[in-house]
Amino acid sequence: MCSFDAMKESIENVRLLFTLTTSDLQEIKEAFQEEMARGLRGEKSSLKMLPVYMGRPKGTEKGDFIVLDMGGTNFRLMKVHLNGKRGARIEAAMRQTIPKKLRQGSKEELFDFLAHHLGTFLHKCQYQDTSFAFTFSFPMVQKSVSSGMLVRWTKGFTVPGVEGEDVALLLSEALQRKGIPHLRLRALLNDTVATLLTASYQSPGFDMAVILGTGTNACYIESSTCLQVNLEENLGEEVIVNLEWGNFNRLPVNEYDHLLDISSPNPGEQRMEKMVSGLYLGELVRLILLKIKGKSSPPYSLSSKKLTSLISNDMTDPREKEIADLVFSRSAQIVAATIVAVITWLDPHVNNHHRVAVDGALFTGYRRYRKRIEEFICQLLPNKGKLIELYPIKSGSGIGAAVACAMN
Ligand code: GLC
């Protein structure tokens, strides 16, 4: 048999494996809502449903703030100006990759690295104030606005001794070691929360924020009465809940998902993230190409950025293009189903208009991906899909942290 036919056969199989039907998407939506309900009741669930000690901003918050933003592969330092009239400007910024050896090394090395760069940045900005905000884009259990215990590392971090610890404390110890103990952490928050705060600072009416970048996650505004876990303090009528949806595990998985999962540093965890986010899409494509073309390359060598240029390059082998497209498309399908799950949780018949803030390079850097999500939302909600509007938010994790600082 000619090898081309064998390949065609395999691509058809990949198409089958990576295409979800409308009824699959409905099932995902329902399973997601069941997990939400369990998580809110404090029962065992793949959705952590972490309450956050912060409300909506008014839009009048004002001042200059220093933000340390630790996302996944990158970290950024920013000086953010809030004008008190819903306007924000980043006045100085520095961005750096967190080297792999720090992502997997000792906790002192990691936090000393952050403290060192924070000190240098403050010196450069000649910043007089002594407080700052920290966006830490990992699951945290928070008992106050300025502390948070890391539940689990995600996105390839494996630094021992941090899970179960207060990251605010670890950072302040590192600041002491670096001779800058006077710096005070005023707000510690997840990137989804920061994105929701950024959007809500700029204009009212957002229900939800989503991150589609190296990792994926979402938060939304819940009524406090639905939250049946013990809180340290009364949070008012509304509470922001960090879903940690990357860990949702009731999705139909195939052999490639399985292969990726078992060779990852956290098998069995972050199953949705491993099917959706930028860190993993290239790896899925690499595993498929290895199987059907014998095309070998080192693990994680195909970034999602390379994938997008592969799709838009006329010179690319059309079969590779199709595979990349299928993997992106399934990611968009899952995101559409889970956004619809959250919105219909809040408003079962979608009687109102809903605004969803979205940040992350996968979404902001790839128009076709965004269009796909919108199309799949309409497929799931044929007459109401257009009432859910996705708003791209720029620098959400930085500006929102400044807003949190101003609010506290
Ligand atoms: C991972 C983290 C989560 C974060 C997301 C996006 O899923 O666990 O906290 O929000 O990545 O950065």
Coordinates of C-alpha atoms and ligand atoms in Angstrom, one line a residue:
M1 CA 0.0 0.0 0.0
C2 CA 1.4 3.4 -0.8
S3 CA 2.4 5.4 2.2
F4 CA 0.2 8.4 1.2
D5 CA -2.9 6.3 1.6
A6 CA -1.7 5.0 5.0
M7 CA -1.2 8.6 6.0
K8 CA -4.6 9.7 4.7
E9 CA -6.2 7.0 6.8
S10 CA -4.4 8.2 9.9
I11 CA -5.4 11.8 9.3
E12 CA -9.0 10.7 9.1
N13 CA -8.6 8.9 12.3
V14 CA -7.1 12.0 13.9
R15 CA -10.1 14.0 12.6
L16 CA -12.4 11.6 14.3
L17 CA -10.5 11.6 17.6
F18 CA -10.3 15.5 17.8
T19 CA -13.8 16.5 16.7
L20 CA -16.5 16.9 19.3
T21 CA -20.1 16.8 18.3
T22 CA -22.8 19.2 19.6
S23 CA -24.0 16.5 21.9
D24 CA -20.5 16.0 23.3
L25 CA -20.4 19.7 24.0
Q26 CA -23.8 19.6 25.8
E27 CA -22.5 16.7 27.9
I28 CA -19.3 18.7 28.8
K29 CA -21.4 21.7 29.7
E30 CA -23.6 19.6 32.0
A31 CA -20.7 17.7 33.6
F32 CA -19.0 21.0 34.2
Q33 CA -22.0 22.4 36.0
E34 CA -22.2 19.3 38.2
E35 CA -18.5 19.8 39.2
M36 CA -19.2 23.5 39.9
A37 CA -22.1 22.6 42.2
R38 CA -19.9 20.1 44.1
G39 CA -17.0 22.5 44.4
L40 CA -19.3 25.2 45.7
R41 CA -20.7 22.8 48.3
G42 CA -17.1 22.0 49.4
E43 CA -17.4 18.4 48.1
K44 CA -14.8 16.6 46.1
S45 CA -14.7 18.1 42.6
S46 CA -12.2 18.6 39.9
L47 CA -13.1 22.3 40.0
K48 CA -11.6 23.9 43.1
M49 CA -14.0 26.9 43.2
L50 CA -11.7 29.1 45.3
P51 CA -13.3 32.2 46.8
V52 CA -11.3 35.4 46.5
Y53 CA -11.4 38.2 49.1
M54 CA -12.1 40.9 46.7
G55 CA -15.1 42.6 45.2
R56 CA -15.7 44.7 42.1
P57 CA -13.8 47.9 41.7
K58 CA -15.7 51.2 41.3
G59 CA -13.6 52.7 38.5
T60 CA -12.5 55.6 40.7
E61 CA -9.4 53.8 42.1
K62 CA -6.3 56.0 41.7
G63 CA -2.5 56.1 42.0
D64 CA 0.7 54.5 40.9
F65 CA 1.4 50.9 41.7
I66 CA 4.2 48.4 41.3
V67 CA 3.1 44.9 40.1
L68 CA 5.0 41.7 40.1
D69 CA 3.3 39.3 37.6
M70 CA 4.4 35.7 37.6
G71 CA 2.4 33.9 34.8
G72 CA 4.0 30.7 33.6
T73 CA 7.0 30.8 31.4
N74 CA 7.4 34.6 31.8
F75 CA 7.3 37.1 34.6
R76 CA 6.9 40.8 34.3
L77 CA 7.4 43.9 36.5
M78 CA 5.3 46.9 35.9
K79 CA 4.6 50.4 37.2
V80 CA 0.9 51.0 36.6
H81 CA -0.9 54.4 36.7
L82 CA -4.6 54.4 37.5
N83 CA -6.2 57.8 36.8
G84 CA -9.3 57.4 38.9
K85 CA -11.6 57.7 35.9
R86 CA -11.5 54.1 34.5
G87 CA -8.2 54.8 32.7
A88 CA -4.9 52.9 33.2
R89 CA -1.4 53.2 31.8
I90 CA 1.6 51.1 32.1
E91 CA 4.5 53.5 32.7
A92 CA 7.4 51.1 32.9
A93 CA 7.7 47.4 32.3
M94 CA 10.2 44.7 32.3
R95 CA 9.7 41.2 31.1
Q96 CA 11.8 38.1 31.6
T97 CA 11.6 34.4 31.0
I98 CA 11.8 32.2 34.1
P99 CA 14.6 29.8 33.3
K100 CA 13.6 26.1 33.3
K101 CA 16.1 25.4 36.0
L102 CA 14.3 27.8 38.3
R103 CA 10.9 26.3 37.4
Q104 CA 12.2 23.0 38.6
G105 CA 14.8 24.1 41.2
S106 CA 14.7 25.1 44.8
K107 CA 12.2 27.5 46.3
E108 CA 14.9 29.8 47.6
E109 CA 16.3 30.2 44.1
L110 CA 12.9 30.9 42.6
F111 CA 11.8 33.5 45.2
D112 CA 15.3 35.1 45.4
F113 CA 15.1 35.6 41.6
L114 CA 11.8 37.3 41.9
A115 CA 12.9 39.5 44.9
H116 CA 16.1 40.4 43.1
H117 CA 14.3 41.7 40.0
L118 CA 11.7 43.4 42.0
G119 CA 14.4 45.3 43.9
T120 CA 16.2 46.3 40.7
F121 CA 13.0 47.4 39.1
L122 CA 12.0 49.6 42.1
H123 CA 15.4 51.2 42.0
K124 CA 15.2 51.9 38.3
C125 CA 11.7 53.4 38.7
Q126 CA 12.9 55.4 41.7
Y127 CA 9.6 54.4 43.3
Q128 CA 9.1 55.9 46.8
D129 CA 6.1 53.9 48.1
T130 CA 6.8 50.6 49.9
S131 CA 4.0 48.5 48.8
F132 CA 3.3 46.3 45.7
A133 CA 0.9 43.7 44.3
F134 CA 1.7 40.2 43.2
T135 CA -0.2 38.3 40.5
F136 CA 0.6 34.7 41.1
S137 CA -1.0 32.6 38.3
F138 CA -1.4 29.3 40.2
P139 CA -4.2 27.8 42.4
M140 CA -4.2 29.4 45.8
V141 CA -6.3 29.0 48.9
Q142 CA -6.7 32.6 50.2
K143 CA -7.7 33.6 53.7
S144 CA -7.0 37.3 53.1
V145 CA -6.2 39.6 50.2
S146 CA -2.5 39.6 50.9
S147 CA -1.8 35.9 51.6
G148 CA -2.4 32.7 49.7
M149 CA -1.4 29.0 50.0
L150 CA -0.3 27.3 46.8
V151 CA -2.5 24.3 46.3
R152 CA -0.6 22.6 43.4
W153 CA 2.0 23.7 40.9
T154 CA 0.7 23.7 37.3
K155 CA 2.2 24.6 33.9
G156 CA 5.4 22.6 34.3
F157 CA 6.6 24.0 37.7
T158 CA 7.8 21.4 40.1
V159 CA 9.7 23.5 42.7
P160 CA 9.6 21.4 46.0
G161 CA 8.4 22.8 49.3
V162 CA 6.1 25.5 48.0
E163 CA 2.8 23.5 47.7
G164 CA 0.9 24.0 51.0
E165 CA 2.9 27.1 51.8
D166 CA 2.0 30.8 51.8
V167 CA 3.7 32.3 48.8
A168 CA 3.4 35.8 50.2
L169 CA 5.6 34.7 53.2
L170 CA 8.1 33.0 50.9
L171 CA 8.4 36.2 48.9
S172 CA 8.8 38.3 52.0
E173 CA 11.5 36.0 53.3
A174 CA 13.3 36.4 49.9
L175 CA 13.0 40.2 50.2
Q176 CA 14.7 40.0 53.6
R177 CA 17.5 37.9 52.2
K178 CA 17.9 40.5 49.4
G179 CA 18.1 43.4 51.9
I180 CA 14.7 45.0 51.0
P181 CA 12.6 43.9 53.9
H182 CA 10.6 47.2 54.0
L183 CA 8.5 46.2 51.0
R184 CA 4.9 45.3 51.8
L185 CA 2.7 43.0 49.7
R186 CA -0.7 44.7 49.6
A187 CA -2.6 42.3 47.2
L188 CA -1.9 38.7 46.1
L189 CA -4.2 37.5 43.3
N190 CA -4.6 35.0 40.5
D191 CA -4.4 36.2 36.8
T192 CA -8.1 35.5 36.1
V193 CA -9.1 37.7 39.0
A194 CA -6.7 40.4 37.9
T195 CA -8.2 40.2 34.4
L196 CA -11.7 40.5 35.8
L197 CA -10.7 43.5 37.9
T198 CA -9.0 45.2 34.9
A199 CA -12.1 44.8 32.7
S200 CA -14.4 45.9 35.5
Y201 CA -12.2 48.9 36.3
Q202 CA -12.4 50.0 32.6
S203 CA -16.2 49.4 32.3
P204 CA -18.9 47.8 34.4
G205 CA -21.0 44.7 33.7
F206 CA -18.4 41.9 33.4
D207 CA -19.5 38.5 34.8
M208 CA -16.5 36.4 34.0
A209 CA -12.8 36.4 33.0
V210 CA -10.9 33.7 31.1
I211 CA -7.2 33.2 30.5
L212 CA -6.2 31.4 27.3
G213 CA -2.4 31.5 27.4
T214 CA 0.3 29.1 28.6
G215 CA -2.3 27.8 30.9
T216 CA -6.1 28.2 31.0
N217 CA -8.5 29.2 33.8
A218 CA -11.5 31.3 34.6
C219 CA -13.2 33.2 37.4
Y220 CA -16.7 34.6 37.7
I221 CA -18.9 36.5 40.1
E222 CA -21.0 34.3 42.3
S223 CA -23.7 35.2 44.8
S224 CA -22.3 34.6 48.3
T225 CA -25.3 32.6 49.3
C226 CA -24.3 29.8 46.8
L227 CA -20.9 29.4 48.5
Q228 CA -21.3 26.7 51.2
V229 CA -17.7 26.7 52.5
N230 CA -16.4 28.4 55.6
L231 CA -15.1 31.9 54.9
E232 CA -12.7 33.8 57.1
E233 CA -14.8 37.0 56.8
N234 CA -18.1 38.1 55.3
L235 CA -17.5 38.9 51.7
G236 CA -20.7 40.8 51.0
E237 CA -23.4 39.8 48.5
E238 CA -21.0 38.9 45.7
V239 CA -17.9 36.9 45.7
I240 CA -15.3 36.3 42.9
V241 CA -14.7 32.6 42.5
N242 CA -11.6 31.2 40.9
L243 CA -12.7 28.0 39.1
E244 CA -9.3 26.6 38.3
W245 CA -11.0 25.1 35.3
G246 CA -7.7 23.8 33.9
N247 CA -8.2 20.8 36.3
F248 CA -11.7 19.9 35.0
N249 CA -11.5 16.2 34.3
R250 CA -14.8 15.1 32.7
L251 CA -13.8 15.4 29.1
P252 CA -13.6 12.7 26.4
V253 CA -9.9 12.0 26.1
N254 CA -8.1 10.1 23.3
E255 CA -4.8 8.2 23.0
Y256 CA -2.7 11.4 22.4
D257 CA -4.2 13.1 25.5
H258 CA -3.3 10.0 27.4
L259 CA 0.3 10.0 26.1
L260 CA 0.8 13.7 26.9
D261 CA -0.7 13.3 30.4
I262 CA 1.4 10.3 31.5
S263 CA 4.6 11.9 30.3
S264 CA 3.9 15.2 32.1
P265 CA 5.2 16.2 35.6
N266 CA 1.6 16.1 36.9
P267 CA -0.2 13.0 35.5
G268 CA -3.9 12.9 36.1
E269 CA -4.1 16.6 36.9
Q270 CA -5.0 19.7 34.8
R271 CA -6.7 17.4 32.2
M272 CA -8.6 20.3 30.5
E273 CA -5.5 22.5 30.5
K274 CA -3.6 19.8 28.7
M275 CA -6.3 19.8 25.9
V276 CA -6.7 23.5 25.7
S277 CA -3.8 25.8 26.6
G278 CA -0.8 27.1 24.7
L279 CA 1.7 25.1 26.6
Y280 CA 0.2 21.8 25.4
L281 CA -1.3 22.3 21.9
G282 CA 2.0 22.1 20.1
E283 CA 2.9 19.0 22.1
L284 CA -0.3 17.3 21.0
V285 CA 0.5 18.1 17.4
R286 CA 4.1 16.9 17.8
L287 CA 2.8 13.6 19.2
I288 CA 0.4 13.2 16.3
L289 CA 3.0 14.0 13.7
L290 CA 5.4 11.6 15.3
K291 CA 2.8 8.8 15.0
I292 CA 1.6 9.4 11.5
K293 CA 4.7 10.8 9.8
G294 CA 7.5 9.5 12.0
K295 CA 8.5 13.1 12.3
S296 CA 10.5 13.3 15.4
S297 CA 11.5 16.4 17.4
P298 CA 12.2 17.0 21.1
P299 CA 9.3 17.1 23.5
Y300 CA 7.6 20.6 23.8
S301 CA 9.7 21.9 20.9
L302 CA 6.6 23.0 19.0
S303 CA 5.2 26.1 20.7
S304 CA 1.7 27.3 20.0
K305 CA 3.2 30.4 18.4
K306 CA 5.0 28.1 15.9
L307 CA 1.7 26.3 15.4
T308 CA -0.1 29.5 14.4
S309 CA 2.6 30.4 11.9
L310 CA 2.6 26.9 10.6
I311 CA -1.2 27.2 9.9
S312 CA -0.8 30.5 8.2
N313 CA 2.2 29.6 6.1
D314 CA 1.4 28.6 2.5
M315 CA 4.5 26.4 2.3
T316 CA 3.3 24.1 5.1
D317 CA 2.3 20.6 4.2
P318 CA -1.5 20.7 4.1
R319 CA -1.8 17.6 6.2
E320 CA 0.3 19.3 9.0
K321 CA -2.0 22.3 8.7
E322 CA -5.0 20.2 9.1
I323 CA -3.7 18.5 12.2
A324 CA -2.8 21.8 13.8
D325 CA -6.2 23.2 12.9
L326 CA -8.0 20.2 14.4
V327 CA -6.1 20.5 17.7
F328 CA -6.8 24.3 17.9
S329 CA -10.4 23.7 17.0
R330 CA -11.0 21.1 19.7
S331 CA -9.5 23.5 22.2
A332 CA -12.0 26.2 21.1
Q333 CA -14.8 23.7 21.4
I334 CA -14.0 22.9 25.0
V335 CA -13.6 26.6 25.9
A336 CA -16.9 27.4 24.3
A337 CA -18.7 24.6 26.2
T338 CA -17.2 25.7 29.5
I339 CA -17.9 29.4 29.0
V340 CA -21.6 28.4 28.2
A341 CA -21.6 26.3 31.3
V342 CA -20.6 29.2 33.5
I343 CA -22.9 31.7 31.9
T344 CA -26.0 29.4 31.9
W345 CA -25.1 28.6 35.6
L346 CA -25.6 32.4 36.2
D347 CA -28.5 32.9 33.8
P348 CA -30.0 29.5 32.7
H349 CA -32.0 30.9 29.8
V350 CA -29.5 33.5 28.8
N351 CA -32.1 36.3 29.2
N352 CA -29.4 38.9 29.7
H353 CA -26.4 40.2 27.9
H354 CA -23.1 38.9 29.3
R355 CA -19.6 40.2 29.0
V356 CA -16.6 37.9 29.3
A357 CA -13.1 39.4 29.7
V358 CA -10.4 37.3 28.0
D359 CA -6.6 37.6 28.1
G360 CA -3.8 35.3 27.1
A361 CA -1.7 35.0 23.9
L362 CA -3.7 32.1 22.5
F363 CA -6.8 34.3 22.3
T364 CA -5.3 37.7 21.7
G365 CA -2.7 36.5 19.2
Y366 CA -4.8 34.3 17.0
R367 CA -8.0 35.7 15.5
R368 CA -9.2 32.5 14.0
Y369 CA -9.2 30.8 17.4
R370 CA -11.3 33.5 18.9
K371 CA -13.8 33.3 16.0
R372 CA -14.0 29.5 16.5
I373 CA -14.9 29.9 20.2
E374 CA -17.6 32.4 19.2
E375 CA -19.0 30.1 16.5
F376 CA -19.1 27.1 19.0
I377 CA -20.9 29.3 21.6
C378 CA -23.5 30.0 18.9
Q379 CA -23.7 26.3 18.0
L380 CA -24.5 25.5 21.6
L381 CA -26.9 28.4 22.1
P382 CA -28.4 28.8 18.6
N383 CA -30.6 31.9 19.4
K384 CA -28.8 33.3 22.4
G385 CA -25.1 32.8 21.6
K386 CA -24.6 36.4 20.4
L387 CA -25.6 37.6 23.9
I388 CA -22.3 36.3 25.2
E389 CA -19.6 38.8 24.2
L390 CA -15.9 38.0 24.5
Y391 CA -13.8 41.1 25.1
P392 CA -10.0 40.9 24.7
I393 CA -8.2 42.5 27.6
K394 CA -4.7 43.7 27.3
S395 CA -2.2 43.4 30.3
G396 CA -5.1 42.2 32.4
S397 CA -2.9 40.5 35.0
G398 CA -0.8 43.7 35.5
I399 CA -3.5 46.4 35.6
G400 CA -5.9 44.3 37.7
A401 CA -3.2 43.8 40.3
A402 CA -2.8 47.6 40.5
V403 CA -6.5 48.0 40.9
A404 CA -6.5 45.4 43.7
C405 CA -3.7 47.4 45.4
A406 CA -5.8 50.5 45.2
M407 CA -8.9 48.8 46.5
N408 CA -7.0 47.5 49.6
Ligands
GLC1 C1 -3.0 27.5 35.4 C2 -3.1 27.9 36.9 C3 -4.1 29.0 37.1 C4 -3.9 30.1 36.1 C5 -3.9 29.6 34.7 C6 -3.7 30.7 33.6 O1 -4.2 26.8 35.1 O2 -3.3 26.8 37.7 O3 -4.1 29.5 38.4 O4 -5.0 31.0 36.3 O5 -2.9 28.6 34.6 O6 -2.5 31.3 33.8

